[in-house]
Short mmCIF file of C-alpha atoms in Angstrom, two decimals:
data_model
loop_
_atom_site.label_atom_id
_atom_site.label_comp_id
_atom_site.label_asym_id
_atom_site.label_seq_id
_atom_site.Cartn_x
_atom_site.Cartn_y
_atom_site.Cartn_z
CA MET A 167 27.07 12.11 -34.73
CA SER A 168 28.18 11.91 -31.08
CA ILE A 169 25.58 14.52 -30.11
CA LEU A 170 22.89 12.50 -31.84
CA LYS A 171 24.05 9.36 -30.08
CA ASN A 172 23.90 11.15 -26.72
CA LYS A 173 20.35 12.28 -27.40
CA TRP A 174 19.31 8.72 -28.20
CA PHE A 175 21.13 7.49 -25.11
CA PHE A 176 19.30 9.87 -22.77
CA ALA A 177 15.99 9.11 -24.47
CA ILE A 178 16.51 5.38 -23.90
CA VAL A 179 17.45 5.99 -20.24
CA ILE A 180 14.30 8.06 -19.67
CA LEU A 181 12.11 5.41 -21.27
CA PHE A 182 13.84 2.72 -19.24
CA LEU A 183 13.27 4.58 -15.97
CA ALA A 184 9.65 5.22 -16.89
CA GLY A 185 9.28 1.52 -17.56
CA LEU A 186 10.72 0.70 -14.16
CA THR A 187 8.23 3.02 -12.51
CA LYS A 188 5.43 1.29 -14.35
CA ILE A 189 6.70 -2.13 -13.32
CA ASP A 190 7.04 -1.08 -9.69
CA GLY A 191 3.55 0.43 -9.68
CA GLY A 192 0.46 0.10 -11.77
CA ASP A 193 -2.16 2.15 -13.56
CA TYR A 194 -2.36 5.92 -13.51
CA ILE A 195 -4.95 7.44 -11.19
CA THR A 196 -6.00 11.07 -10.81
CA CYS A 197 -8.68 13.44 -9.49
CA THR A 198 -11.01 15.45 -11.67
CA ASN A 199 -12.28 17.62 -8.82
CA ARG A 200 -10.89 21.10 -9.44
CA LYS A 201 -10.96 21.92 -5.71
CA SER A 202 -8.67 19.01 -4.90
CA LYS A 203 -4.94 19.41 -4.40
CA CYS A 204 -4.66 16.25 -6.47
CA PHE A 205 -6.47 17.76 -9.48
CA LEU A 206 -5.13 16.14 -12.67
CA LYS A 207 -1.99 14.90 -10.94
CA HIS A 208 -1.14 11.55 -12.52
CA LEU A 209 -0.02 9.11 -9.86
CA TYR A 210 0.87 5.43 -10.12
CA CYS A 211 -1.09 2.84 -8.20
CA PRO A 212 1.08 0.82 -5.77
CA ALA A 213 2.16 -2.69 -6.70
CA GLU A 214 -0.08 -4.18 -3.98
CA CYS A 215 -3.17 -2.86 -5.80
CA PRO A 216 -2.08 -1.95 -9.34
CA THR A 217 -5.53 -1.02 -10.69
CA ALA A 218 -8.75 0.71 -9.66
CA SER A 219 -10.76 -1.93 -11.54
CA PRO A 220 -9.35 -5.38 -10.71
CA SER A 221 -10.75 -8.39 -12.56
CA ASN A 222 -10.91 -10.29 -9.27
CA PRO A 223 -13.70 -8.98 -6.98
CA ASN A 224 -11.70 -10.07 -3.92
CA ALA A 225 -8.63 -8.05 -4.87
CA LYS A 226 -7.87 -4.71 -3.27
CA VAL A 227 -8.46 -1.64 -5.41
CA CYS A 228 -6.29 1.39 -6.00
CA TYR A 229 -7.86 4.51 -4.53
CA LEU A 230 -7.03 8.21 -4.41
CA ASN A 231 -8.91 10.29 -1.85
CA CYS A 232 -9.39 13.59 -3.68
CA ASN A 233 -10.33 15.38 -0.45
CA SER A 234 -7.17 14.41 1.37
CA PRO A 235 -4.31 16.94 1.65
CA VAL A 236 -1.94 14.09 0.86
CA CYS A 237 -2.03 13.08 -2.82
CA LYS A 238 -1.08 9.46 -2.37
CA PRO A 239 -2.77 6.40 -3.90
CA GLU A 240 -3.62 3.67 -1.42
CA CYS A 241 -5.09 0.18 -1.35
CA ARG A 242 -8.43 -0.68 0.13
CA ASN A 243 -11.19 -3.25 0.11
CA ARG A 244 -14.38 -2.30 -1.67
CA LYS A 245 -16.53 -4.53 0.49
CA ALA A 246 -17.93 -3.27 3.77
CA ASN A 247 -15.41 -3.49 6.59
CA CYS A 248 -17.32 -3.90 9.84
CA ASN A 249 -14.30 -2.99 11.97
CA GLN A 250 -13.57 0.46 10.56
CA PRO A 251 -15.12 3.90 11.18
CA GLY A 252 -18.38 4.42 9.32
CA ALA A 253 -19.46 0.79 9.74
CA ALA A 254 -23.01 -0.31 10.54
CA CYS A 255 -23.23 -4.09 10.84
CA LEU A 256 -24.78 -6.88 12.86
CA ASP A 257 -27.67 -5.91 15.17
CA PRO A 258 -26.67 -3.07 14.46
CA ARG A 259 -23.18 -2.29 15.68
CA PHE A 260 -21.84 1.12 14.62
CA ILE A 261 -18.35 2.56 14.58
CA GLY A 262 -18.54 6.34 14.60
CA GLY A 263 -16.37 8.91 12.92
CA ASP A 264 -14.67 9.21 16.31
CA GLY A 265 -13.72 5.52 16.18
CA ILE A 266 -15.96 4.58 19.12
CA VAL A 267 -18.12 1.43 18.93
CA PHE A 268 -21.78 1.71 19.92
CA TYR A 269 -25.09 -0.07 19.37
CA PHE A 270 -28.37 1.52 18.31
CA HIS A 271 -31.32 -0.85 18.40
CA GLY A 272 -34.16 1.35 17.17
CA LYS A 273 -37.31 -0.66 16.60
CA SER A 274 -38.40 -3.32 14.13
CA ASN A 275 -40.32 -2.13 11.04
CA GLU A 276 -39.45 1.51 11.69
CA HIS A 277 -37.11 4.00 10.00
CA PHE A 278 -34.31 6.11 11.44
CA SER A 279 -31.97 8.75 10.06
CA LEU A 280 -28.37 7.57 10.13
CA VAL A 281 -27.03 10.76 8.53
CA SER A 282 -28.72 14.11 8.02
CA ASP A 283 -26.65 16.91 6.55
CA LEU A 284 -27.40 19.99 4.46
CA ASN A 285 -26.98 18.11 1.19
CA LEU A 286 -27.37 14.46 2.20
CA GLN A 287 -29.87 12.32 4.10
CA ILE A 288 -29.42 8.60 4.72
CA ASN A 289 -32.20 6.69 6.43
CA ALA A 290 -32.36 3.03 7.43
CA ARG A 291 -35.28 0.61 7.68
CA PHE A 292 -34.92 -1.79 10.57
CA ILE A 293 -36.27 -5.32 10.68
CA GLY A 294 -36.25 -7.60 13.69
CA LEU A 295 -38.12 -9.61 16.27
CA ARG A 296 -38.78 -9.64 19.98
CA PRO A 297 -38.71 -13.07 21.63
CA ALA A 298 -40.96 -13.65 24.61
CA GLY A 299 -39.59 -12.09 27.76
CA ARG A 300 -37.27 -9.65 25.99
CA PRO A 301 -37.60 -5.91 26.83
CA ARG A 302 -36.67 -4.73 23.31
CA ASP A 303 -36.46 -5.79 19.69
CA TYR A 304 -33.47 -7.42 18.11
CA THR A 305 -32.96 -5.38 14.95
CA TRP A 306 -30.95 -5.32 11.73
CA ILE A 307 -30.68 -2.83 8.85
CA GLN A 308 -32.75 -4.12 5.93
CA ALA A 309 -32.68 -1.08 3.62
CA LEU A 310 -31.07 2.33 3.10
CA GLY A 311 -32.75 5.40 1.63
CA LEU A 312 -30.60 8.23 0.24
CA LEU A 313 -31.73 11.77 -0.49
CA PHE A 314 -29.34 14.13 -2.29
CA ASP A 315 -29.95 17.18 -4.47
CA VAL A 316 -33.45 16.47 -5.85
CA HIS A 317 -32.93 12.72 -6.17
CA ALA A 318 -33.87 9.66 -4.14
CA PHE A 319 -32.09 6.31 -4.13
CA SER A 320 -32.66 3.17 -2.09
CA VAL A 321 -31.05 -0.22 -1.71
CA GLU A 322 -32.59 -3.15 0.14
CA ALA A 323 -31.98 -6.75 1.12
CA THR A 324 -34.86 -8.92 -0.02
CA LYS A 325 -36.44 -11.41 2.37
CA ALA A 326 -35.22 -15.00 2.32
CA GLU A 327 -36.57 -18.06 4.09
CA SER A 328 -33.14 -19.68 4.06
CA TRP A 329 -29.81 -18.38 2.85
CA ASP A 330 -28.34 -19.34 -0.51
CA ASN A 331 -25.09 -17.71 -1.65
CA GLU A 332 -26.06 -18.31 -5.26
CA VAL A 333 -29.15 -16.09 -5.02
CA ASP A 334 -28.83 -12.30 -5.27
CA HIS A 335 -30.78 -10.44 -2.58
CA LEU A 336 -30.02 -6.85 -3.60
CA LYS A 337 -32.57 -4.45 -5.08
CA PHE A 338 -31.93 -0.86 -6.12
CA TYR A 339 -34.33 2.01 -6.86
CA TYR A 340 -33.60 5.44 -8.30
CA ASP A 341 -36.24 8.18 -8.27
CA GLY A 342 -38.97 5.59 -7.81
CA LYS A 343 -37.88 3.15 -10.52
CA GLU A 344 -36.19 -0.20 -9.94
CA LEU A 345 -32.76 -0.53 -11.52
CA GLY A 346 -32.12 -3.57 -13.66
CA LEU A 347 -28.52 -3.98 -12.58
CA PRO A 348 -27.34 -7.32 -14.01
CA GLU A 349 -25.74 -9.84 -11.69
CA GLY A 350 -22.02 -10.42 -12.04
CA TYR A 351 -18.84 -8.50 -11.36
CA PRO A 352 -18.14 -5.81 -12.48
CA SER A 353 -21.69 -4.76 -13.37
CA ILE A 354 -22.07 -0.95 -13.27
CA TRP A 355 -24.97 1.48 -13.52
CA GLU A 356 -24.66 5.27 -13.56
CA SER A 357 -27.39 7.90 -13.65
CA SER A 358 -27.74 9.98 -16.81
CA GLU A 359 -26.65 13.13 -14.97
CA ASN A 360 -23.69 11.30 -13.34
CA SER A 361 -25.01 12.08 -9.87
CA ILE A 362 -24.75 8.51 -8.57
CA LYS A 363 -23.04 5.26 -9.56
CA VAL A 364 -23.69 1.68 -8.46
CA GLU A 365 -21.04 -1.02 -8.95
CA ARG A 366 -21.29 -4.66 -7.97
CA THR A 367 -18.32 -5.64 -5.83
CA SER A 368 -19.10 -9.33 -6.16
CA ASN A 369 -21.20 -11.44 -8.48
CA LYS A 370 -24.08 -11.31 -6.00
CA ASN A 371 -25.01 -9.53 -2.76
CA GLY A 372 -22.30 -6.87 -2.75
CA ALA A 373 -22.22 -3.31 -4.15
CA LEU A 374 -20.51 0.06 -3.90
CA ILE A 375 -22.71 3.15 -4.19
CA THR A 376 -20.95 6.42 -5.02
CA ILE A 377 -22.31 9.96 -4.86
CA PRO A 378 -19.31 11.86 -6.30
CA GLU A 379 -17.58 14.15 -3.80
CA VAL A 380 -20.25 13.39 -1.19
CA ALA A 381 -20.19 9.75 -0.05
CA GLU A 382 -19.32 6.14 -0.83
CA ILE A 383 -21.37 3.33 0.63
CA SER A 384 -20.29 -0.30 0.62
CA VAL A 385 -23.15 -2.75 1.17
CA ASN A 386 -23.23 -6.52 1.56
CA VAL A 387 -26.28 -8.69 2.12
CA VAL A 388 -25.79 -11.30 4.84
CA PRO A 389 -28.12 -13.56 6.86
CA VAL A 390 -28.37 -14.09 10.58
CA THR A 391 -26.40 -17.32 10.81
CA LYS A 392 -27.26 -20.29 12.97
CA GLU A 393 -24.10 -19.60 14.98
CA ASP A 394 -25.15 -15.99 15.63
CA ASP A 395 -28.59 -17.25 16.62
CA ARG A 396 -27.07 -19.75 19.03
CA ILE A 397 -24.69 -17.24 20.63
CA HIS A 398 -27.22 -14.40 21.05
CA ASN A 399 -30.39 -16.48 21.45
CA TYR A 400 -32.23 -14.43 18.82
CA GLN A 401 -34.73 -17.28 18.35
CA ILE A 402 -34.78 -16.82 14.57
CA PRO A 403 -37.82 -18.57 13.04
CA SER A 404 -37.42 -21.36 10.50
CA ASP A 405 -39.08 -19.37 7.67
CA ASP A 406 -36.91 -16.22 7.75
CA CYS A 407 -33.11 -15.87 7.94
CA PHE A 408 -33.44 -12.07 8.37
CA ALA A 409 -31.26 -11.13 5.41
CA HIS A 410 -29.87 -7.67 6.13
CA LEU A 411 -27.20 -5.17 5.11
CA ASP A 412 -23.68 -4.84 6.45
CA VAL A 413 -22.67 -1.29 5.57
CA GLN A 414 -19.61 0.93 5.59
CA PHE A 415 -19.85 4.65 4.85
CA ARG A 416 -17.12 7.00 3.64
CA PHE A 417 -18.04 10.68 3.72
CA TYR A 418 -16.38 13.63 2.03
CA GLY A 419 -17.02 17.20 3.12
CA LEU A 420 -19.68 16.77 5.81
CA SER A 421 -20.70 20.01 7.48
CA THR A 422 -20.07 20.62 11.18
CA LYS A 423 -23.86 20.54 11.66
CA VAL A 424 -24.26 16.94 10.48
CA GLU A 425 -26.81 14.94 12.46
CA GLY A 426 -28.14 11.38 12.60
CA VAL A 427 -27.47 8.22 14.59
CA LEU A 428 -24.08 7.90 12.90
CA GLY A 429 -23.69 11.39 11.42
CA ARG A 430 -23.45 13.16 14.78
CA THR A 431 -20.26 11.24 15.58
CA TYR A 432 -18.57 13.24 12.80
CA GLN A 433 -19.22 16.56 14.53
CA PRO A 434 -15.86 17.97 15.67
CA ASP A 435 -17.06 18.60 19.25
CA PHE A 436 -19.29 15.53 19.64
CA LYS A 437 -19.08 13.75 23.00
CA ASN A 438 -20.10 10.14 22.48
CA PRO A 439 -22.41 8.91 25.27
CA ALA A 440 -21.39 5.27 24.69
CA LYS A 441 -19.92 3.78 27.86
CA LEU A 442 -16.38 2.58 27.30
CA GLY A 443 -15.45 -0.86 28.58
CA VAL A 444 -19.01 -2.17 28.29
CA ALA A 445 -19.60 -5.26 26.15
CA MET A 446 -22.50 -3.64 24.27
CA PRO A 447 -22.52 0.15 24.74
CA VAL A 448 -26.03 1.16 23.66
CA VAL A 449 -26.92 4.75 22.78
CA GLY A 450 -30.40 6.13 22.33
CA GLY A 451 -31.90 8.73 20.03
CA GLU A 452 -34.96 6.96 18.66
CA ASP A 453 -37.20 9.99 19.17
CA LYS A 454 -34.64 12.38 17.64
CA TYR A 455 -33.98 10.36 14.49
CA ARG A 456 -37.21 8.45 13.72
CA THR A 457 -38.58 9.14 10.21
CA SER A 458 -41.99 8.18 8.86
CA THR A 459 -40.67 6.44 5.73
CA LEU A 460 -37.41 5.27 4.19
CA LEU A 461 -37.21 8.38 2.01
CA SER A 462 -38.53 11.00 4.40
CA SER A 463 -36.23 13.92 5.26
CA LYS A 464 -38.17 14.85 8.39
CA CYS A 465 -37.20 13.93 11.92
CA ASN A 466 -36.85 15.92 15.12
CA SER A 467 -33.15 16.56 14.50
CA CYS A 468 -32.87 16.29 10.71
CA ILE A 469 -31.35 19.22 8.79
CA PHE A 470 -31.44 18.02 5.16
CA SER A 471 -32.77 20.44 2.56
CA PRO A 472 -33.16 19.66 -1.17
CA ALA A 473 -31.50 23.02 -1.83
CA GLY A 474 -28.96 22.59 0.96
CA VAL A 475 -25.90 22.27 -1.24
CA LEU A 476 -22.78 23.16 0.69
CA LYS A 477 -21.17 26.47 -0.13
CA GLU A 478 -17.44 27.12 0.01
CA SER A 479 -18.00 29.31 3.08
CA ASP A 480 -19.68 26.51 5.06
CA PRO A 481 -17.42 24.99 7.73
CA LEU A 482 -16.55 21.37 6.99
CA VAL A 483 -15.45 18.62 9.33
CA MET A 484 -12.30 16.62 8.71
CA ASP A 485 -12.48 13.89 6.08
CA PHE A 486 -12.75 10.62 8.01
CA GLY A 487 -13.17 8.51 4.88
CA THR A 488 -9.99 6.48 5.17
CA LEU A 489 -9.30 6.22 8.89
CA GLU A 490 -7.71 2.94 9.91
CA CYS A 491 -8.22 1.48 13.35
CA THR A 492 -5.60 -1.26 13.26
CA GLY A 493 -3.58 0.62 15.86
CA GLY A 494 -4.35 2.93 18.73
CA SER A 495 -4.31 6.23 16.85
CA ASN A 496 -4.86 7.46 13.36
CA ASN A 497 -1.81 8.96 11.71
CA GLY A 498 -1.59 11.91 14.04
CA ARG A 499 -5.07 13.15 13.19
CA GLY A 500 -6.05 13.46 16.83
CA ILE A 501 -8.56 10.59 16.67
CA VAL A 502 -8.29 7.59 18.96
CA CYS A 503 -9.94 4.33 17.88
CA ARG A 504 -11.51 2.37 20.69
CA LYS A 505 -12.92 -1.15 20.52
#
């Protein structure tokens, strides 16, 4: 009888401790990528972000980077963060994989390759205007075009005369067909072959686009505000608020050959030409990265190939997907963030 009691005692203790772990943390999270060191390891989400699918769109989500050597769940925002690496916001202001801020103005109503790798191409359509007396266009990113495998996907901000938060300005297209993604959080669409997923991160004007094991793209539609217009003297007309995309990219397993306005900053030996200490360090590259359309893979420096799937032997750059620039350096990874 005493042996039986001891067994029950230890069983109760184990259940109690398991319950404490659950209380201290949250949901289980794991990786299904067999190449990951985190493959099928069940880890608890931290108490600060107990679930990967919060009911509140403003809450932080639990996230496990399957390409990281450290199997540790972390909290993050799903909306585009314009002050972190991989960001492309404003007119447009980029933060490279090296953590350096730079501006690339391009030209209004033209297209440029932001990322061109063996298995991924991301182009951007720029909109803008040139007030009298200005030497160049003011530009913003209005749409993104993605090419991967044999598929094409695009997301765009629709034109608006004036801004209304209660109107959704996002449109999505997959292989030439518009997606009927319902408004409201959390509305989700996934392709039949599971090659891409689109999730709304807010009821309107915010989404997260995921190409598994390749990239995550957070997009938010925003207008050029009257305050921005006043500060920068854009001279925005009364019939167009220039609704555009604020974007943040997270890449997984880019090759060392990656190109593009933003992509080149992920090359391990890239020397950023942006001048440090300048208010608006502008870099060029229009001729190298101009494409004829939003979904064209051809530019003078583009390397994308529909059959260019990375092989295990291909050299990969470090995963920069979760770099934080709140301090001067990034967790000993040899990257310095500069503002």
